[in-house]
Structures are given as C-alpha cells and as structure tokens.
Coordinates of N, CA and C in Angstrom, one line a residue:
M1 N 94.7 98.9 93.1 CA 95.4 97.2 93.2 C 96.5 97.1 91.8
A2 N 96.9 98.0 90.9 CA 97.8 98.0 90.1 C 98.8 98.4 91.0
K3 N 99.3 99.3 91.9 CA 99.9 100.1 92.6 C 100.6 99.0 93.7
H4 N 99.5 98.2 94.4 CA 99.7 97.4 95.3 C 100.8 96.2 94.7
M5 N 100.3 95.5 93.3 CA 101.2 94.4 92.5 C 102.6 94.8 92.6
I6 N 102.6 96.4 91.9 CA 103.9 97.1 91.4 C 104.8 96.8 93.1
W7 N 104.2 97.1 93.8 CA 104.9 97.4 95.0 C 105.4 96.3 95.6
F8 N 104.3 95.4 95.6 CA 104.6 93.6 96.0 C 105.9 93.2 95.2
A9 N 105.6 93.6 93.7 CA 107.0 92.8 93.3 C 108.3 93.2 93.4
L10 N 108.0 94.4 93.5 CA 109.5 95.2 93.7 C 109.9 94.7 95.4
S11 N 108.9 94.7 96.1 CA 109.6 94.5 97.6 C 110.1 92.8 97.4
L12 N 109.5 92.2 97.1 CA 109.7 90.7 97.0 C 111.1 90.1 96.0
M13 N 111.3 91.0 95.0 CA 112.6 90.9 94.2 C 113.5 91.7 95.3
I14 N 113.4 92.8 95.6 CA 114.4 93.4 96.2 C 114.6 92.3 97.5
S15 N 113.7 92.2 98.4 CA 113.8 90.9 99.5 C 114.6 89.7 99.0
V16 N 113.7 89.3 98.1 CA 114.8 87.8 97.5 C 115.6 87.9 96.3
S17 N 115.4 89.0 96.2 CA 116.9 89.5 95.1 C 117.3 88.5 94.3
T18 N 116.5 87.8 94.0 CA 116.9 86.6 93.0 C 115.5 86.3 92.1
V19 N 114.6 87.3 92.2 CA 113.1 87.0 92.0 C 113.2 87.1 90.4
L20 N 112.1 86.3 89.5 CA 111.8 86.6 88.4 C 112.2 85.6 87.3
L21 N 110.9 85.4 86.7 CA 110.7 84.1 85.6 C 109.8 83.4 86.6
S22 N 109.0 82.6 85.4 CA 108.2 81.8 86.0 C 108.5 80.5 85.0
K23 N 108.0 79.4 85.4 CA 108.3 78.3 84.5 C 107.3 78.3 83.0
Q24 N 106.7 79.7 83.1 CA 105.7 79.7 81.6 C 106.4 80.3 80.7
G25 N 107.4 81.0 81.1 CA 108.2 81.5 80.0 C 108.7 83.0 80.4
V26 N 108.6 83.3 81.3 CA 109.5 84.9 81.4 C 110.8 84.8 81.3
N27 N 111.0 85.5 80.4 CA 112.4 85.4 80.1 C 113.4 86.8 79.9
A28 N 114.2 86.9 79.4 CA 115.5 88.3 79.6 C 114.4 89.6 79.1
Q29 N 113.4 89.2 78.5 CA 112.6 90.2 77.6 C 111.7 91.0 78.9
T30 N 111.8 90.1 79.8 CA 110.8 90.6 81.3 C 110.5 92.0 81.1
N31 N 109.3 92.4 81.8 CA 109.3 93.5 81.9 C 108.5 93.6 83.5
C32 N 108.3 94.9 83.7 CA 107.9 94.9 85.3 C 106.5 94.5 85.4
Q33 N 105.4 94.7 84.2 CA 104.3 94.0 84.4 C 104.1 92.6 84.4
D34 N 105.1 91.8 83.6 CA 105.4 90.4 84.0 C 105.7 90.2 85.5
V35 N 106.9 90.9 86.1 CA 107.0 90.7 87.2 C 105.8 90.8 88.3
I36 N 105.2 91.9 88.1 CA 104.1 92.2 89.2 C 102.8 91.1 89.1
T37 N 102.9 90.6 87.8 CA 101.7 89.9 87.4 C 102.3 88.3 88.3
K38 N 103.3 88.0 88.4 CA 103.8 86.7 88.9 C 103.7 86.9 90.6
L39 N 104.0 88.0 91.0 CA 103.7 88.2 92.4 C 102.9 88.5 93.1
I40 N 101.8 88.9 92.4 CA 100.5 89.7 93.0 C 100.0 88.6 93.8
T41 N 100.3 87.4 93.8 CA 99.5 86.4 95.1 C 100.5 86.3 96.8
C42 N 101.4 87.3 96.5 CA 102.0 87.9 97.7 C 101.9 88.9 98.2
E43 N 100.8 89.9 97.5 CA 100.5 91.2 98.1 C 100.0 91.0 99.6
S44 N 98.9 90.7 100.2 CA 98.7 90.4 101.6 C 99.9 90.6 102.3
F45 N 100.6 89.4 102.2 CA 101.9 88.9 103.0 C 103.0 90.5 103.0
I46 N 103.2 90.7 101.6 CA 104.5 92.0 101.4 C 103.8 93.0 101.8
F47 N 102.8 93.1 102.0 CA 102.2 94.7 102.3 C 101.8 94.4 104.1
G48 N 102.2 93.8 104.9 CA 101.9 93.1 106.0 C 100.7 93.3 106.5
Y49 N 99.3 92.8 105.4 CA 98.1 92.5 105.9 C 97.8 90.8 106.4
S50 N 98.9 90.1 106.2 CA 98.8 88.8 106.7 C 100.1 88.2 107.4
D51 N 99.9 87.3 108.3 CA 101.2 86.8 109.0 C 101.6 85.8 108.3
E52 N 101.5 85.3 107.1 CA 102.2 84.4 106.8 C 101.6 84.3 105.0
P53 N 102.8 84.1 104.3 CA 102.5 84.1 102.5 C 101.6 82.8 102.4
S54 N 100.8 82.8 101.7 CA 99.9 82.1 101.0 C 100.6 80.8 100.0
P55 N 99.8 79.6 100.0 CA 100.5 78.3 99.5 C 100.8 78.9 97.9
Q56 N 100.3 80.0 97.3 CA 100.2 80.5 95.7 C 101.2 81.6 96.0
C57 N 101.7 82.0 96.7 CA 102.5 83.1 97.2 C 104.1 82.4 97.0
C58 N 104.2 81.4 97.6 CA 105.4 80.4 98.0 C 105.5 80.0 96.5
S59 N 104.6 79.4 95.7 CA 104.6 78.9 94.8 C 104.9 79.6 93.3
S60 N 104.6 80.7 93.6 CA 104.9 82.2 92.7 C 106.5 82.3 92.7
A61 N 106.4 82.7 94.1 CA 108.1 82.9 94.4 C 109.0 82.1 94.0
Q62 N 108.9 80.6 94.3 CA 109.7 79.6 94.0 C 110.0 79.8 92.3
D63 N 108.8 79.6 91.5 CA 109.3 79.8 90.3 C 110.0 80.9 89.8
L64 N 109.7 82.3 90.3 CA 110.6 83.3 90.1 C 112.0 83.1 90.2
V65 N 112.0 82.5 91.4 CA 113.8 82.5 92.2 C 114.7 81.2 91.1
R66 N 113.5 80.8 91.0 CA 114.4 79.3 89.8 C 114.8 79.9 88.5
A67 N 114.1 80.7 88.0 CA 114.0 81.3 86.8 C 114.9 82.4 87.0
A68 N 115.2 82.9 87.9 CA 116.1 84.0 88.2 C 117.2 83.4 88.3
N69 N 117.7 82.5 88.8 CA 119.0 81.9 89.3 C 119.4 81.3 88.0
A70 N 118.6 80.7 86.8 CA 119.2 80.4 85.6 C 119.5 82.0 84.7
S71 N 119.3 83.0 85.0 CA 119.8 83.7 83.8 C 119.7 85.2 84.3
R72 N 121.0 85.6 85.0 CA 121.6 87.0 85.1 C 121.1 88.1 84.7
D73 N 120.6 88.0 83.6 CA 119.8 89.3 82.9 C 118.4 89.3 83.4
V74 N 118.0 88.4 83.7 CA 116.3 88.3 84.0 C 116.5 88.7 85.3
L75 N 117.4 88.5 85.9 CA 117.8 88.9 87.6 C 117.8 90.2 87.8
R76 N 118.6 90.8 87.1 CA 119.1 92.4 87.1 C 118.0 92.8 86.3
V77 N 117.2 92.3 85.4 CA 115.9 93.3 85.0 C 115.0 93.4 86.0
T78 N 114.4 92.1 86.5 CA 113.7 92.2 87.6 C 114.5 92.9 89.0
C79 N 115.4 92.9 89.5 CA 115.9 93.9 90.3 C 115.2 95.1 90.4
R80 N 116.0 95.6 89.3 CA 115.6 96.7 88.7 C 114.1 97.5 88.7
C81 N 113.8 96.7 88.0 CA 111.4 96.8 88.3 C 111.3 96.8 89.7
L82 N 111.7 96.1 90.6 CA 111.4 95.5 91.7 C 111.7 97.0 92.6
K83 N 113.0 97.4 92.5 CA 113.6 98.6 93.3 C 112.8 99.8 93.1
T84 N 112.8 100.3 91.9 CA 111.5 101.2 91.2 C 110.2 101.1 92.0
A85 N 109.6 100.0 91.8 CA 108.3 100.1 92.7 C 108.1 99.8 93.8
V86 N 109.1 99.3 94.4 CA 108.9 100.0 96.1 C 109.1 101.4 96.6
Q87 N 109.7 102.2 95.8 CA 109.8 103.4 95.9 C 108.7 104.1 96.2
S88 N 107.5 103.5 95.7 CA 105.9 103.8 95.5 C 104.9 103.3 96.4
F89 N 105.5 102.2 97.5 CA 104.3 101.3 97.9 C 104.9 101.3 99.6
P90 N 104.1 100.8 100.3 CA 104.1 100.4 101.8 C 104.5 99.0 102.0
V91 N 105.9 98.8 101.5 CA 106.2 97.5 101.7 C 106.5 97.2 103.0
D92 N 106.0 96.0 103.9 CA 106.4 95.4 105.1 C 107.7 94.7 104.6
F93 N 109.1 95.4 104.9 CA 110.4 94.6 104.6 C 110.7 93.7 105.7
S94 N 110.0 93.6 106.6 CA 110.4 92.7 108.0 C 109.7 91.3 107.0
N95 N 108.6 91.2 107.1 CA 107.6 90.0 106.2 C 108.6 89.8 104.8
A96 N 108.6 90.9 104.2 CA 109.5 90.5 102.7 C 110.7 89.5 103.1
A97 N 111.6 90.2 104.1 CA 112.9 89.3 104.3 C 112.2 87.6 104.7
R98 N 111.1 87.6 105.8 CA 110.9 86.4 106.0 C 110.4 85.4 105.0
I99 N 110.2 85.8 103.6 CA 109.4 85.1 102.9 C 110.3 84.1 102.5
T100 N 112.0 84.5 102.1 CA 112.7 83.4 102.1 C 112.5 82.0 103.0
S101 N 112.6 82.3 103.8 CA 112.6 81.2 104.8 C 111.0 80.3 104.9
L102 N 110.1 81.1 104.8 CA 108.8 80.8 105.2 C 108.4 80.1 103.8
C103 N 109.2 80.4 102.7 CA 108.5 79.8 101.1 C 109.5 79.0 100.6
H104 N 110.8 78.6 101.5 CA 111.9 77.7 101.2 C 112.5 78.2 100.0
L105 N 112.9 79.6 99.7 CA 113.4 80.2 98.7 C 115.2 79.8 98.5
N106 N 115.8 79.3 97.9 CA 117.0 79.1 97.6 C 117.7 80.2 97.0
L107 N 118.2 81.4 97.7 CA 118.5 82.6 97.5 C 119.9 83.1 98.4
S108 N 120.9 83.6 97.3 CA 122.4 83.8 97.4 C 122.4 85.0 98.1
I109 N 121.5 86.2 97.4 CA 121.6 87.6 97.4 C 120.6 87.9 98.7
P110 N 121.8 89.0 99.6 CA 120.8 89.7 100.8 C 119.4 90.2 100.3
I111 N 118.7 90.1 101.5 CA 117.3 90.8 101.3 C 117.6 92.0 101.7
D112 N 117.9 93.4 100.5 CA 118.1 94.5 101.1 C 117.7 95.7 99.8
P113 N 116.7 96.4 100.4 CA 116.3 97.5 99.1 C 117.6 98.1 98.3
S114 N 118.4 98.4 99.1 CA 119.6 98.9 98.3 C 120.7 98.1 97.5
V115 N 120.0 97.0 97.6 CA 121.1 96.2 96.9 C 121.1 96.7 95.4
N116 N 122.4 96.6 94.8 CA 122.8 96.8 93.4 C 122.5 96.3 92.7
C117 N 121.6 96.4 91.6 CA 121.2 95.3 90.7 C 122.0 95.1 89.7
D118 N 123.0 96.1 89.6 CA 124.1 95.9 88.4 C 125.0 94.7 88.9
S119 N 125.5 94.7 90.1 CA 126.5 93.4 90.4 C 125.9 92.3 90.8
L120 N 124.7 91.8 90.3 CA 124.1 90.5 90.3 C 124.5 89.6 89.3

C-alpha cells in the first residue's frame, strides 16, 4: 500500500506537474509522505485499475494544484518527490495525463515524467 501511495503521488505530480499542497496546510516544508497522503485517493485511477478518477481524487488533486500554483518552492519539492516515486511503481501515464481534463485542473506545465523540476 505504501508503494502504491508513493507511486501514485509521483505520477500525479509528474502528470499534473503542478501538484502539491492542500488547503489544510501543506507548505514549503512539504515532504514525500505529505504528498503521498494527499494523493492516495487517486491510486486506483493512476495505476490503471479504474477508468475514471473518483470525486475524492479530483478534489485532492485540485487542492494540491491550487496550493502548488501559489508557491514555486512547494511545486518543486512535490515534483522531485513524485519523480523519485514513479521510478518504483507501475503508473499508467495515459491515465495520469487524463486526470488534468477529467478533474478540471488548471495546469500550465506539461504532463511528462521527464519534466525538469528545477525549471518550474
């Protein structure tokens, strides 16, 4: 379960590339555990087990994107965490890319696992 959480979190961030932070207080001190905890609701979709993200997944993703859009530092920390995690888990990148439109995420960064986090 912990591996799935890390993998999902990373894929979403890489996919979403704007992910991280929730309205409940994730900030520049964000760590990978925080990111994973926020994104666990998207696990089944990101791993390709379901055809659509759950409403809870979209809500969490929207919160993370909103917070990340407010802080470049948080965005970069989240991006690095997710890039590390996706190397260990079987993320369905086509689903990860679809989460942007399905959850109505306002993203300006490409959904790409090779994104340069330092350039964000």
